[in-house]
Structure formats: C-alpha cells, structure tokens
Short mmCIF file of C-alpha atoms in Angstrom, two decimals:
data_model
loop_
_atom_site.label_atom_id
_atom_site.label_comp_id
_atom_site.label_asym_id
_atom_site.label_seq_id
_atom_site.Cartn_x
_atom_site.Cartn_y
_atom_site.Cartn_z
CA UNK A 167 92.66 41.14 19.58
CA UNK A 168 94.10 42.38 22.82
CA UNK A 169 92.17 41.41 25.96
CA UNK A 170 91.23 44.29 28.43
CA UNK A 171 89.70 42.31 31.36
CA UNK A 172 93.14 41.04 32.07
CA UNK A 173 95.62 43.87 34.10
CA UNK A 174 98.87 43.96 32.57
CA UNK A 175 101.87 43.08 34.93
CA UNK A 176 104.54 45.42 36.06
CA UNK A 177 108.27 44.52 34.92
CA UNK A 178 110.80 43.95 37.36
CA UNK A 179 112.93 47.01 35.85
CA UNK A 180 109.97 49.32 36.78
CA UNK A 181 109.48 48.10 40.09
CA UNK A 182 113.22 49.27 41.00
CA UNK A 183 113.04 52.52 39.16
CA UNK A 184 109.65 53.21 41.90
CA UNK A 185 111.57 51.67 44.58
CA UNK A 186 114.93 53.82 44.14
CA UNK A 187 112.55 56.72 43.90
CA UNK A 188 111.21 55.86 47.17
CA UNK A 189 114.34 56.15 48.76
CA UNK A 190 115.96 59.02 46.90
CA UNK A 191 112.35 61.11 48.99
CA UNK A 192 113.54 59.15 52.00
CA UNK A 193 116.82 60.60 52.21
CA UNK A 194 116.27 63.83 50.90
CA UNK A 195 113.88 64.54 54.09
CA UNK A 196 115.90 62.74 56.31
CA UNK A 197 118.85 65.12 55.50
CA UNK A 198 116.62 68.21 55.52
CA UNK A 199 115.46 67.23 59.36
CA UNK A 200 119.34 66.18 60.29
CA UNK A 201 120.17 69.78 58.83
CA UNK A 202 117.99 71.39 60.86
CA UNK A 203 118.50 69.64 63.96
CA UNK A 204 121.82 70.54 63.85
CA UNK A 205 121.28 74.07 63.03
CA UNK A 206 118.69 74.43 66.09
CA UNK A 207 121.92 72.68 68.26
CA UNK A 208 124.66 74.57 66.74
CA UNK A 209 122.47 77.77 67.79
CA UNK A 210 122.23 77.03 71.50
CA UNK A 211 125.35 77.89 72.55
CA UNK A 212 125.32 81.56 70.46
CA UNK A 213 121.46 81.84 72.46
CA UNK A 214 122.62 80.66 75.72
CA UNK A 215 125.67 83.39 74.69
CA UNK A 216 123.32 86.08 74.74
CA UNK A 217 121.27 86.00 77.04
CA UNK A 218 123.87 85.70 79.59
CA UNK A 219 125.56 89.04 78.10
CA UNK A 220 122.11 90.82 78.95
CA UNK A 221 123.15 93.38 81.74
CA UNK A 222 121.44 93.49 85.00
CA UNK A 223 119.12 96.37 85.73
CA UNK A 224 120.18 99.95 86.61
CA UNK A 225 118.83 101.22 89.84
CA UNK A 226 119.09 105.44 89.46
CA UNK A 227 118.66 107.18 93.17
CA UNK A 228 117.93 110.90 92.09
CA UNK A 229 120.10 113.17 94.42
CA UNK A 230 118.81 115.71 96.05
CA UNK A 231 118.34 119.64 94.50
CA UNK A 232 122.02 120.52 93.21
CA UNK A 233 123.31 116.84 94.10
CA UNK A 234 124.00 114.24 91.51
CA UNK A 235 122.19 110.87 91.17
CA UNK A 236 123.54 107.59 92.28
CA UNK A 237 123.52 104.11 90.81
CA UNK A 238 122.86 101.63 93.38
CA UNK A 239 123.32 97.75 93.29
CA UNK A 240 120.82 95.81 91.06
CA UNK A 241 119.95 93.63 94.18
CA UNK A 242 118.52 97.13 95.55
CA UNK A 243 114.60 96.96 97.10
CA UNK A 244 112.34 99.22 97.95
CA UNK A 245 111.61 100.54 101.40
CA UNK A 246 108.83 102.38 102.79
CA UNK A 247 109.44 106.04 103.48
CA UNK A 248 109.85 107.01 107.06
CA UNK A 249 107.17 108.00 109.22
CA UNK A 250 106.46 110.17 112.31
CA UNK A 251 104.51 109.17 115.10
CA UNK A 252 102.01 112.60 114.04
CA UNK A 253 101.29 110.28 110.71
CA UNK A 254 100.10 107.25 112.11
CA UNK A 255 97.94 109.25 115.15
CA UNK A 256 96.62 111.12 112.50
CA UNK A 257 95.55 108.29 110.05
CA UNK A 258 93.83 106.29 113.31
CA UNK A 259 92.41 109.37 114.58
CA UNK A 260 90.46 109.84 110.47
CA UNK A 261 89.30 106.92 111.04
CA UNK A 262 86.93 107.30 113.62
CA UNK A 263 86.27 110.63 112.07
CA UNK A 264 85.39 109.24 108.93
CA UNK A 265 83.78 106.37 110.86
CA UNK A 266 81.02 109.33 112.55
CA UNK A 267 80.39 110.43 109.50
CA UNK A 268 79.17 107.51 107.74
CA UNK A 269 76.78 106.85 110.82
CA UNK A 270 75.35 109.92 110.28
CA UNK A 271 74.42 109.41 106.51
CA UNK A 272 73.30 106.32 107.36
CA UNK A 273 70.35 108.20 108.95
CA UNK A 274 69.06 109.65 105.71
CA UNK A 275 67.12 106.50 104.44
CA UNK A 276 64.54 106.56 107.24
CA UNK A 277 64.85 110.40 108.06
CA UNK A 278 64.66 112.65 105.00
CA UNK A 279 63.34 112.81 102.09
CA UNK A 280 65.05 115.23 100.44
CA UNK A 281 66.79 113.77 97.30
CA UNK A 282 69.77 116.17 96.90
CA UNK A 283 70.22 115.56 100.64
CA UNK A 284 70.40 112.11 99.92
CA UNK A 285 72.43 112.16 96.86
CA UNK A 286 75.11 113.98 99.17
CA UNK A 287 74.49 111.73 101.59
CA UNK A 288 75.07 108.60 99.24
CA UNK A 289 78.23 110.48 97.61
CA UNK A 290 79.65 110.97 101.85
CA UNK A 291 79.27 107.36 102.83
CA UNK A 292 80.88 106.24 99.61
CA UNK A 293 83.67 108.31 99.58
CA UNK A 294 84.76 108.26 103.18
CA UNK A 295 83.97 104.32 103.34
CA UNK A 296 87.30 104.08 100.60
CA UNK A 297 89.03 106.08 102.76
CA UNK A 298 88.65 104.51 105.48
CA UNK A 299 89.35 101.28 103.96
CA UNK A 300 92.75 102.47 102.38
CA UNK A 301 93.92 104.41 106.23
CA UNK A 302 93.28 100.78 107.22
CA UNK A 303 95.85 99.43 104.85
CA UNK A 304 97.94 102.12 105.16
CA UNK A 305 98.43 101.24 108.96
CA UNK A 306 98.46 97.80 108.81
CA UNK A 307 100.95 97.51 106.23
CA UNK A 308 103.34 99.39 108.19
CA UNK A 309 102.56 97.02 111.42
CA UNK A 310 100.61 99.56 112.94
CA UNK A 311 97.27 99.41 114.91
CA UNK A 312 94.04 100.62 113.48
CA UNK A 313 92.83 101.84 116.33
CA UNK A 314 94.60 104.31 118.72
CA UNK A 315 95.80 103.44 122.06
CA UNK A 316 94.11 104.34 125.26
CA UNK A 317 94.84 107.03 126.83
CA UNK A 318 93.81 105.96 130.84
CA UNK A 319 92.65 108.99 132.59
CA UNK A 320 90.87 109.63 135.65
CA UNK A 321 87.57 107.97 136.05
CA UNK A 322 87.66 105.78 133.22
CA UNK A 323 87.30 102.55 135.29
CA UNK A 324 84.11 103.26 136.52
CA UNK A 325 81.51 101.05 135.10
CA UNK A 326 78.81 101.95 132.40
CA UNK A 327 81.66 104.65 131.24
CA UNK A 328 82.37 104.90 127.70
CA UNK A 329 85.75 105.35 127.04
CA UNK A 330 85.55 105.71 123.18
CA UNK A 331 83.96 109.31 123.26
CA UNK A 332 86.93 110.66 125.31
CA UNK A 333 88.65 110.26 121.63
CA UNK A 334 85.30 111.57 119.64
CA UNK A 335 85.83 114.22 121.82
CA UNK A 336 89.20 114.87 121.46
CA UNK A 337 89.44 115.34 117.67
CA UNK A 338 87.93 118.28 115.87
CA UNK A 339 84.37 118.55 114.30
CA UNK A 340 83.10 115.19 116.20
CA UNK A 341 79.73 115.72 117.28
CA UNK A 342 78.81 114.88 120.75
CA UNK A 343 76.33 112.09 122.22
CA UNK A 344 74.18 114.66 122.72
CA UNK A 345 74.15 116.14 119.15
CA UNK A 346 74.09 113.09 117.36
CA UNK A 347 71.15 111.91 119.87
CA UNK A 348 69.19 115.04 118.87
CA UNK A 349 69.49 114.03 114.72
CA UNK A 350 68.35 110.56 115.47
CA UNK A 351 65.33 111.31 117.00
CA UNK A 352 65.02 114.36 114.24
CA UNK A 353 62.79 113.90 110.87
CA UNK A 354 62.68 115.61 107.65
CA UNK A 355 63.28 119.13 107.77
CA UNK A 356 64.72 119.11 111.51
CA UNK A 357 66.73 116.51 110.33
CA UNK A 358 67.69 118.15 107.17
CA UNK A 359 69.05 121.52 109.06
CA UNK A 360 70.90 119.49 112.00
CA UNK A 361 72.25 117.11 109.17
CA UNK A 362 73.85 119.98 106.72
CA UNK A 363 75.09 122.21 110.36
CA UNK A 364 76.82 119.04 111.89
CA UNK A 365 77.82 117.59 108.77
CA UNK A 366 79.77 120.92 107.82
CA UNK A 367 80.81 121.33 111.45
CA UNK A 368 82.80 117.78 110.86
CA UNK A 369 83.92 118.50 108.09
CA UNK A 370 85.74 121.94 109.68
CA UNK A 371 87.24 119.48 112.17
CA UNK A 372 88.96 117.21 109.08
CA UNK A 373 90.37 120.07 107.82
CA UNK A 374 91.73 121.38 111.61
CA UNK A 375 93.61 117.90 111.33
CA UNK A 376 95.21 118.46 107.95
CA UNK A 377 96.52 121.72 109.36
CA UNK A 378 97.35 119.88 112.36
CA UNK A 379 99.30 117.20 110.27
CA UNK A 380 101.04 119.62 108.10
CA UNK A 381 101.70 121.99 111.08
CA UNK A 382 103.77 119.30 112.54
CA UNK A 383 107.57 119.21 111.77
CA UNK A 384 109.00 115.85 109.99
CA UNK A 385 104.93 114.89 108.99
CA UNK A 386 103.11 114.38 106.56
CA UNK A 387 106.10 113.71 104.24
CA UNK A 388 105.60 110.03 103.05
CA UNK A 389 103.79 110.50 99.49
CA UNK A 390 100.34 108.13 100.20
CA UNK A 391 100.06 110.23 103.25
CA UNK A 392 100.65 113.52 101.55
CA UNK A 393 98.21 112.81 98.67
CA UNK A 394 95.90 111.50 100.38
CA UNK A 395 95.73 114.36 103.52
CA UNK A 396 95.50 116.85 100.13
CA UNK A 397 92.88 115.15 98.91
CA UNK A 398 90.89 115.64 102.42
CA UNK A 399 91.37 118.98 102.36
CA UNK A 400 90.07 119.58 99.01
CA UNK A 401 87.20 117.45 98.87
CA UNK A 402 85.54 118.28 102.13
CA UNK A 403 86.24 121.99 101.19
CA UNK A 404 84.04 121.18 98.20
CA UNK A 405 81.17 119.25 100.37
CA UNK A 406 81.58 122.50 103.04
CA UNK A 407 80.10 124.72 100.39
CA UNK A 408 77.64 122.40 98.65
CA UNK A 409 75.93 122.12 102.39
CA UNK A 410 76.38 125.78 103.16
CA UNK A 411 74.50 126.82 99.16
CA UNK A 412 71.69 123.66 100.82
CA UNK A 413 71.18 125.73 103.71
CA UNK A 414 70.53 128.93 102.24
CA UNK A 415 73.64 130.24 103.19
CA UNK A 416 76.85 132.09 100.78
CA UNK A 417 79.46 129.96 100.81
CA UNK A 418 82.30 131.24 103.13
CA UNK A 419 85.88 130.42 101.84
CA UNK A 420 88.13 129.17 104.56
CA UNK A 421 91.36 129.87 105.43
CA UNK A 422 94.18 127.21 104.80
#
C-alpha cells in the first residue's frame, strides 16, 4: 500500500529539464530588451537627422498697395511702430481727462439717488478707469512720461498757485474749479442736472481731441493708438446721447 504522508522526491533529470527552461525565458527576454535597445540607438541618429532638417521660420513683410512682399531673416524682431510727438501729448493729456471724469462719478454715492444716474455713473468710472490704466502702459512702454511736462508761464511761481489747472484748462470739455465746486456742494436733482450738462460737456471735449489727433499729419497711425482713439470717439458718442435722452432733451448727432 503506497504511503501518502510521505512527498515523493524530484529526479535529477527533472530538475535540469526546469532549470534549462529557466534559462531558455532568461535569454529570450534578455534578447528582446538588447533588440530594442539597439533599435531605440540605431534611431537616434535618423531623429537627430530630422530635426536638424526642420527649416527655420519664414518672416513675410507685406509690401505696400501694388508692391510685393518681402522675406526677411528668421532672426527678424518686432519693433514698435513709430510715433509722433501729437500721440504721446495726446495719450497724457486723456489721462487727466479721463482722470476728471472719474472724480466726478465718484460724487454719485453720497449725492444722488437716482439709479440710472448711477448705473451710468458706475458704467463711466469703470470704463475710463481701463483706459486710463492701458494710456499708462501705452506710455510707459515706449519710455515715455505719464504725465505731461510743464509748461512754465508767467506767474506760476507764485505761492498757493496751482499749476495743474493751467492743463485742465487747456484741454477741451474740462470743467473748471468753479464748476466742479458748484456739483460738490450740489444734491440730488441739482446734482443730477449739473452732473448729465458737465458730464456731456466733457465728453464734447474727448471727442475735440480725437479730431485734434486725427487732424494732425503723421498721428494717430500706430494701431493701439488708432483703435483705441476710435473707440473714444464711439463710446462717448454713445454716453453723449444716453445723458442728453436723461435730461429730457433729443439727442443731437454730432459732427465728426
């Protein structure tokens, strides 16, 4: 009777058929890995082959109306258009413009309350604080001041004088110490009538700058500028005859 608590032993001819096994796996892999190694460094070469035939970039230059285009060197960068002296005076001088106008509207929290004079208010102050903020970057990308320069005239050294309002005065629309004294001290519908009549006399003076810009030979050409100035023009248009349909009035289409 066999006996099945005791294993039976493994002959040594089996143990070499598992061993040989063993290393028939072994090698197989190992030649499957050395194949592929050498494919992946056999393949370098043909990768490093193309992309060093990619060709550099073409830079196009379109030529002017009835001109052909050029092809210019791959090291080519770009350059910021040219400017006149009428573009930067005019982007300083919007600033301050733009800057009265958001002093104004800040008014309206504490003097009004009229919501659609508010709501135009609120749209004003938003819209003219981005502008300002990109006629900022505008200028100081092209290394100029924010602010313009001083003109010195007669009297200005005297003390207590405010020099600032000689430019508030100079550019179109600005409403004087005394008028923007008069809408501070002004509440709800005082304020409300000197608000919408100053507000669209400013505006008139933005678009008297536009012209102004436009008017000017060799401005108004670089394409931020030229946008932008557009944009002015066609927005505070809009705003002109929202206030003028506020104050009872029919809205009067100006002249460009």
């Amino acid at each position: 009777m066999l006996d099945y608590s005791t294993p039976m032993q493994s002959s040594p001819f089996s143990a070499k058929l598992k061993l040989r096994s063993v290393m028939s796996v072994v090698a197989s892999r190992s030649g499957l890995i050395t194949a592929g190694a050498l494919t992946c460094f056999l393949s370098l070469p043909v990768c490093a082959q193309q992309a060093d035939s990619n060709p550099p970039p073409v830079v196009v230059q379109p030529g002017a109306p009835g001109q052909p285009t050029r092809t210019l060197p791959s090291s080519t960068r770009a350059t910021l258009p040219p400017r006149s002296p009428k573009d930067v005076e005019f982007m300083q001088g919007m600033i301050m413009h733009h800057a009265q106008a958001v002093e104004m509207t800040a008014l309206m929290s504490s003097h009004t309350e009229n919501k659609n004079l508010r709501l135009l208010g609120a749209r004003i102050s938003q819209s003219q604080s981005d502008e300002m903020k990109f006629m900022k970057r505008w200028l100081e990308t092209r290394g100029e001041s924010v602010s313009p320069p001083m003109t010195r005239m007669p009297g200005m050294d005297m003390p207590g004088h405010d020099m600032s309002s000689h430019h508030h005065m100079s550019m179109p629309g600005m409403l004087t110490p005394k008028q923007m004294d008069a809408l501070e001290k002004a509440r709800g519908a005082e304020f409300d009538q000197l608000f919408l009549t100053g507000m669209i006399q400013h505006h008139n003076g933005a678009l008297i700058m536009v012209k102004d810009l436009f008017d000017t030979a060799g401005a108004g050409q670089d394409a931020e500028l030229f946008n932008f100035a557009t944009d002015v023009d066609s927005g505070q248009r809009a705003e002109i005859k929202i206030m003028q349909t506020m104050l009872g009035e029919k809205p009067v289409e100006e002249k460009r």
